[in-house]
Amino acid sequence: MTSEKITTPDGATLEVFTTGADTGTQGNGIVVVPASMVTAADYSKFAQKLSAALGRPVHTFNRRGRGASSPQPADYTLDVDIRDLSAVMDHTGSTDVFGHSFGGAVALHAARTLPVERLAVYDPAVSVNHSVKADWTAEYERATAAGDFDRGLAVLVKGVETEGAFSRMPLSMLTLANKLTAGTHMGKQARELMQAGVREIKAVIAADMPAEPFLELPLETLIVVGEKSPAYFGVACGQIHDVLSGSSYTILPGYGHDGANKAPDRLISELSAFFSG
């Protein structure tokens, strides 16, 4: 794996990691757009397996607010990530894109205007006809304003429902669990990214639209939803699939929202077949 820093047209810095370039792989690469609350490093296994299966490089980048990439701007909207994806595509010469969760929302909105040839998404956190709701953000902001970041993180986890059994714990127990894991790598990363994560959820809601504008997506679009993922992902994806006649819609059995990070062979095989045309 190699890493480099690129500069976007607005002067920001993005940290880009390429898997496969040093092992003789050639051809148009795949750009991976990561989810909220994670970094490019959380896709190492996914990138390695997909690159090996395709024989093509896989480019994963730290979106703003992560790693060595620039911070999110104060006036952040989804358009910031769309422009950054465009910069990564231009730099790598890639026209195939994979997006996960919030990264899937970025990819779906971006592919309506960017030169994406093949688009695949896993549990995209896109809001279609108000499928994504975040009534919990006011409580999150009250907790963090008071300096209670453990409770704020607990509110976030329960709100997005993506952490399986943890999301179903009582708020008091989840807050305590956050206190106990604060010193771990995962605990530290969650605290570092929670404010950016909530900002991104608000951006998704602000970009809510009907399904019909997604007719502008490329004909080659693959939508994958985890069998154990929260239901709201399937609600939005079903509506997009209904209007996009050329899309493929599949469910990954036995996996939840982190299925992309776990990179099971069944998902890699499906994505490899899709991106191979």
Tab-separated table of C-alpha atoms in Angstrom:
chain	number	residue	atom	x	y	z
A	1	MET	CA	0.000	0.000	0.000
A	2	THR	CA	1.213	3.484	-0.826
A	3	SER	CA	0.022	6.826	0.520
A	4	GLU	CA	0.165	10.371	-0.798
A	5	LYS	CA	-1.361	13.757	-0.179
A	6	ILE	CA	-3.202	15.597	-2.914
A	7	THR	CA	-4.455	19.167	-3.052
A	8	THR	CA	-8.066	19.911	-3.992
A	9	PRO	CA	-9.059	22.882	-6.188
A	10	ASP	CA	-10.034	24.843	-3.055
A	11	GLY	CA	-6.603	24.270	-1.488
A	12	ALA	CA	-7.508	21.515	0.969
A	13	THR	CA	-5.361	18.435	1.558
A	14	LEU	CA	-6.612	14.865	1.141
A	15	GLU	CA	-4.728	11.756	2.255
A	16	VAL	CA	-5.069	9.000	-0.373
A	17	PHE	CA	-4.048	5.357	0.115
A	18	THR	CA	-3.589	3.033	-2.851
A	19	THR	CA	-3.642	-0.743	-2.507
A	20	GLY	CA	-2.347	-2.849	-5.378
A	21	ALA	CA	-0.190	-0.301	-7.196
A	22	ASP	CA	3.017	-1.920	-5.897
A	23	THR	CA	2.042	-5.484	-6.826
A	24	GLY	CA	1.840	-5.153	-10.584
A	25	THR	CA	-1.874	-4.422	-10.773
A	26	GLN	CA	-2.885	-2.219	-13.650
A	27	GLY	CA	-5.886	-0.449	-15.064
A	28	ASN	CA	-8.615	1.868	-13.907
A	29	GLY	CA	-8.852	1.761	-10.124
A	30	ILE	CA	-11.762	1.746	-7.696
A	31	VAL	CA	-12.235	4.760	-5.408
A	32	VAL	CA	-13.611	3.898	-1.957
A	33	VAL	CA	-15.599	6.616	-0.136
A	34	PRO	CA	-15.552	5.786	3.607
A	35	ALA	CA	-18.376	6.007	6.116
A	36	SER	CA	-18.684	8.354	9.089
A	37	MET	CA	-16.936	7.519	12.372
A	38	VAL	CA	-14.178	5.593	10.563
A	39	THR	CA	-10.975	6.325	8.658
A	40	ALA	CA	-9.378	4.933	5.510
A	41	ALA	CA	-7.418	2.490	7.669
A	42	ASP	CA	-10.660	0.702	8.550
A	43	TYR	CA	-10.938	-0.401	4.897
A	44	SER	CA	-7.476	-1.997	4.649
A	45	LYS	CA	-8.796	-5.570	4.544
A	46	PHE	CA	-11.552	-4.605	2.101
A	47	ALA	CA	-9.105	-2.823	-0.227
A	48	GLN	CA	-6.594	-5.678	-0.165
A	49	LYS	CA	-9.178	-8.346	-0.975
A	50	LEU	CA	-10.940	-6.311	-3.675
A	51	SER	CA	-7.669	-5.313	-5.349
A	52	ALA	CA	-6.480	-8.940	-5.349
A	53	ALA	CA	-9.795	-10.154	-6.770
A	54	LEU	CA	-9.868	-7.546	-9.541
A	55	GLY	CA	-6.189	-7.178	-10.314
A	56	ARG	CA	-6.722	-3.425	-10.148
A	57	PRO	CA	-5.695	-0.739	-7.651
A	58	VAL	CA	-8.120	0.376	-4.949
A	59	HIS	CA	-7.867	3.984	-3.745
A	60	THR	CA	-9.215	4.806	-0.279
A	61	PHE	CA	-9.005	8.347	1.050
A	62	ASN	CA	-9.442	10.037	4.386
A	63	ARG	CA	-12.324	12.420	4.012
A	64	ARG	CA	-11.929	15.827	5.652
A	65	GLY	CA	-11.631	15.739	9.409
A	66	ARG	CA	-9.706	12.441	9.402
A	67	GLY	CA	-6.019	11.536	9.468
A	68	ALA	CA	-3.787	13.985	7.621
A	69	SER	CA	-6.650	15.401	5.542
A	70	SER	CA	-7.834	18.977	6.100
A	71	PRO	CA	-10.548	19.712	8.689
A	72	GLN	CA	-14.160	20.029	7.629
A	73	PRO	CA	-15.011	23.663	6.854
A	74	ALA	CA	-17.405	25.540	9.131
A	75	ASP	CA	-19.951	25.769	6.299
A	76	TYR	CA	-19.731	22.039	5.517
A	77	THR	CA	-22.317	20.492	3.194
A	78	LEU	CA	-22.436	17.300	1.147
A	79	ASP	CA	-21.030	19.266	-1.796
A	80	VAL	CA	-17.643	19.438	-0.039
A	81	ASP	CA	-17.276	15.653	-0.141
A	82	ILE	CA	-18.619	15.497	-3.698
A	83	ARG	CA	-15.942	17.940	-4.872
A	84	ASP	CA	-13.295	15.982	-2.944
A	85	LEU	CA	-14.394	12.725	-4.566
A	86	SER	CA	-14.070	14.436	-7.940
A	87	ALA	CA	-10.499	15.475	-7.047
A	88	VAL	CA	-9.557	11.917	-6.065
A	89	MET	CA	-11.089	10.515	-9.253
A	90	ASP	CA	-9.185	13.052	-11.351
A	91	HIS	CA	-5.900	12.341	-9.559
A	92	THR	CA	-6.162	8.555	-9.813
A	93	GLY	CA	-7.796	8.419	-13.233
A	94	SER	CA	-10.546	6.234	-11.777
A	95	THR	CA	-14.147	6.118	-12.959
A	96	ASP	CA	-15.446	3.289	-10.723
A	97	VAL	CA	-16.636	4.144	-7.211
A	98	PHE	CA	-17.634	2.226	-4.082
A	99	GLY	CA	-19.328	4.056	-1.195
A	100	HIS	CA	-20.200	2.788	2.288
A	101	SER	CA	-22.829	4.326	4.598
A	102	PHE	CA	-22.313	8.112	4.531
A	103	GLY	CA	-19.750	7.499	1.806
A	104	GLY	CA	-22.524	5.753	-0.094
A	105	ALA	CA	-24.691	8.850	0.202
A	106	VAL	CA	-21.824	10.968	-1.119
A	107	ALA	CA	-21.298	8.536	-3.995
A	108	LEU	CA	-24.991	8.402	-4.943
A	109	HIS	CA	-25.331	12.180	-5.035
A	110	ALA	CA	-21.944	12.633	-6.750
A	111	ALA	CA	-22.563	10.069	-9.481
A	112	ARG	CA	-25.481	12.129	-10.760
A	113	THR	CA	-22.959	14.658	-12.123
A	114	LEU	CA	-19.435	13.166	-11.983
A	115	PRO	CA	-18.080	10.845	-14.724
A	116	VAL	CA	-18.712	7.641	-12.766
A	117	GLU	CA	-19.006	4.567	-15.008
A	118	ARG	CA	-19.786	1.912	-12.395
A	119	LEU	CA	-21.124	2.688	-8.935
A	120	ALA	CA	-21.532	0.259	-6.039
A	121	VAL	CA	-22.809	1.177	-2.575
A	122	TYR	CA	-23.226	-0.718	0.683
A	123	ASP	CA	-25.833	0.541	3.170
A	124	PRO	CA	-25.771	4.073	1.731
A	125	ALA	CA	-26.988	6.585	4.327
A	126	VAL	CA	-28.897	8.548	1.718
A	127	SER	CA	-32.193	10.200	2.608
A	128	VAL	CA	-34.997	9.638	0.092
A	129	ASN	CA	-38.425	11.070	0.880
A	130	HIS	CA	-37.300	11.686	4.473
A	131	SER	CA	-36.153	8.102	5.078
A	132	VAL	CA	-33.349	9.344	7.376
A	133	LYS	CA	-34.400	11.110	10.559
A	134	ALA	CA	-32.287	12.494	13.372
A	135	ASP	CA	-34.596	13.735	16.105
A	136	TRP	CA	-31.863	12.816	18.586
A	137	THR	CA	-29.391	15.521	17.477
A	138	ALA	CA	-30.795	18.114	19.917
A	139	GLU	CA	-30.132	15.773	22.845
A	140	TYR	CA	-26.666	15.044	21.478
A	141	GLU	CA	-25.885	18.759	21.305
A	142	ARG	CA	-27.127	19.349	24.843
A	143	ALA	CA	-24.871	16.592	26.153
A	144	THR	CA	-21.762	17.713	24.304
A	145	ALA	CA	-22.355	21.376	25.157
A	146	ALA	CA	-22.319	20.305	28.819
A	147	GLY	CA	-19.069	18.435	28.274
A	148	ASP	CA	-20.654	14.993	28.653
A	149	PHE	CA	-19.117	13.395	25.576
A	150	ASP	CA	-19.762	9.854	26.795
A	151	ARG	CA	-23.489	10.531	26.866
A	152	GLY	CA	-23.325	12.437	23.583
A	153	LEU	CA	-21.660	9.460	21.913
A	154	ALA	CA	-24.276	7.147	23.436
A	155	VAL	CA	-27.068	9.296	21.966
A	156	LEU	CA	-25.343	9.168	18.576
A	157	VAL	CA	-24.918	5.381	18.640
A	158	LYS	CA	-28.548	4.818	19.621
A	159	GLY	CA	-29.719	7.338	17.040
A	160	VAL	CA	-28.030	5.816	13.999
A	161	GLU	CA	-28.742	2.216	15.137
A	162	THR	CA	-25.708	0.827	13.303
A	163	GLU	CA	-23.864	-0.819	16.207
A	164	GLY	CA	-26.065	-3.875	16.599
A	165	ALA	CA	-26.684	-4.881	20.222
A	166	PHE	CA	-24.889	-1.784	21.516
A	167	SER	CA	-27.458	0.448	19.818
A	168	ARG	CA	-30.230	-1.312	21.739
A	169	MET	CA	-28.669	-0.834	25.188
A	170	PRO	CA	-30.331	1.626	27.597
A	171	LEU	CA	-28.779	5.070	27.273
A	172	SER	CA	-27.349	4.948	30.809
A	173	MET	CA	-25.614	1.614	30.177
A	174	LEU	CA	-24.282	2.722	26.811
A	175	THR	CA	-22.916	5.913	28.410
A	176	LEU	CA	-21.114	3.794	31.007
A	177	ALA	CA	-19.742	1.515	28.293
A	178	ASN	CA	-18.341	4.574	26.512
A	179	LYS	CA	-16.579	5.652	29.714
A	180	LEU	CA	-15.010	2.203	30.077
A	181	THR	CA	-13.765	2.092	26.475
A	182	ALA	CA	-12.571	5.709	26.295
A	183	GLY	CA	-8.907	4.673	26.374
A	184	THR	CA	-9.145	2.096	23.581
A	185	HIS	CA	-8.340	2.795	19.934
A	186	MET	CA	-12.012	2.496	18.972
A	187	GLY	CA	-13.111	4.700	21.859
A	188	LYS	CA	-10.618	7.424	21.017
A	189	GLN	CA	-11.512	7.339	17.323
A	190	ALA	CA	-15.235	7.591	18.083
A	191	ARG	CA	-14.670	10.700	20.188
A	192	GLU	CA	-12.439	12.281	17.579
A	193	LEU	CA	-15.000	11.766	14.804
A	194	MET	CA	-18.343	12.171	16.586
A	195	GLN	CA	-18.760	15.878	15.837
A	196	ALA	CA	-17.908	15.358	12.174
A	197	GLY	CA	-20.296	12.409	12.122
A	198	VAL	CA	-23.237	14.433	13.394
A	199	ARG	CA	-22.412	17.230	10.958
A	200	GLU	CA	-22.512	14.676	8.141
A	201	ILE	CA	-25.864	13.251	9.251
A	202	LYS	CA	-27.312	16.757	9.159
A	203	ALA	CA	-25.863	17.195	5.666
A	204	VAL	CA	-27.568	13.990	4.503
A	205	ILE	CA	-30.914	15.214	5.812
A	206	ALA	CA	-30.408	18.627	4.217
A	207	ALA	CA	-29.807	16.859	0.877
A	208	ASP	CA	-33.020	14.797	1.116
A	209	MET	CA	-34.827	14.436	-2.204
A	210	PRO	CA	-37.360	12.221	-3.987
A	211	ALA	CA	-36.119	9.108	-5.766
A	212	GLU	CA	-36.657	10.434	-9.298
A	213	PRO	CA	-33.494	12.609	-9.532
A	214	PHE	CA	-31.427	9.453	-9.063
A	215	LEU	CA	-32.399	8.544	-12.611
A	216	GLU	CA	-29.246	10.524	-13.444
A	217	LEU	CA	-27.109	7.778	-11.888
A	218	PRO	CA	-25.022	5.569	-14.205
A	219	LEU	CA	-26.831	2.594	-15.651
A	220	GLU	CA	-24.298	0.298	-13.975
A	221	THR	CA	-25.272	0.715	-10.310
A	222	LEU	CA	-25.082	-2.013	-7.648
A	223	ILE	CA	-26.899	-1.525	-4.332
A	224	VAL	CA	-26.052	-3.868	-1.456
A	225	VAL	CA	-27.742	-3.811	1.956
A	226	GLY	CA	-26.726	-5.858	4.982
A	227	GLU	CA	-29.361	-8.352	6.151
A	228	LYS	CA	-28.869	-7.235	9.763
A	229	SER	CA	-28.530	-3.505	9.017
A	230	PRO	CA	-31.084	-0.955	10.270
A	231	ALA	CA	-34.244	-0.924	8.153
A	232	TYR	CA	-33.952	2.691	7.006
A	233	PHE	CA	-31.082	1.811	4.656
A	234	GLY	CA	-33.321	-0.580	2.751
A	235	VAL	CA	-36.161	1.961	2.609
A	236	ALA	CA	-34.087	4.495	0.673
A	237	CYS	CA	-32.317	1.885	-1.456
A	238	GLY	CA	-35.598	0.260	-2.463
A	239	GLN	CA	-36.953	3.571	-3.707
A	240	ILE	CA	-33.817	4.293	-5.743
A	241	HIS	CA	-33.821	0.784	-7.210
A	242	ASP	CA	-37.483	1.167	-8.194
A	243	VAL	CA	-36.764	4.197	-10.381
A	244	LEU	CA	-33.362	3.068	-11.681
A	245	SER	CA	-34.200	0.251	-14.058
A	246	GLY	CA	-30.592	-0.738	-14.727
A	247	SER	CA	-29.609	-1.119	-11.083
A	248	SER	CA	-28.999	-4.353	-9.197
A	249	TYR	CA	-30.188	-4.714	-5.604
A	250	THR	CA	-28.926	-7.461	-3.320
A	251	ILE	CA	-28.897	-8.293	0.383
A	252	LEU	CA	-25.722	-9.549	2.074
A	253	PRO	CA	-26.918	-12.394	4.315
A	254	GLY	CA	-25.649	-12.606	7.870
A	255	TYR	CA	-24.011	-9.180	7.971
A	256	GLY	CA	-24.904	-5.794	9.379
A	257	HIS	CA	-23.737	-2.270	8.719
A	258	ASP	CA	-20.042	-3.099	9.148
A	259	GLY	CA	-20.197	-5.779	6.464
A	260	ALA	CA	-18.055	-3.711	4.105
A	261	ASN	CA	-15.267	-3.365	6.672
A	262	LYS	CA	-15.343	-7.103	7.407
A	263	ALA	CA	-14.992	-7.780	3.658
A	264	PRO	CA	-16.619	-11.236	3.512
A	265	ASP	CA	-15.794	-13.323	0.439
A	266	ARG	CA	-19.389	-13.177	-0.808
A	267	LEU	CA	-19.336	-9.357	-0.904
A	268	ILE	CA	-15.899	-9.244	-2.531
A	269	SER	CA	-16.992	-11.764	-5.174
A	270	GLU	CA	-20.109	-9.749	-5.984
A	271	LEU	CA	-18.209	-6.490	-6.227
A	272	SER	CA	-15.457	-8.110	-8.294
A	273	ALA	CA	-17.977	-9.469	-10.779
A	274	PHE	CA	-19.730	-6.099	-10.946
A	275	PHE	CA	-16.621	-3.975	-11.447
A	276	SER	CA	-15.281	-6.468	-14.006
A	277	GLY	CA	-18.354	-5.770	-16.131
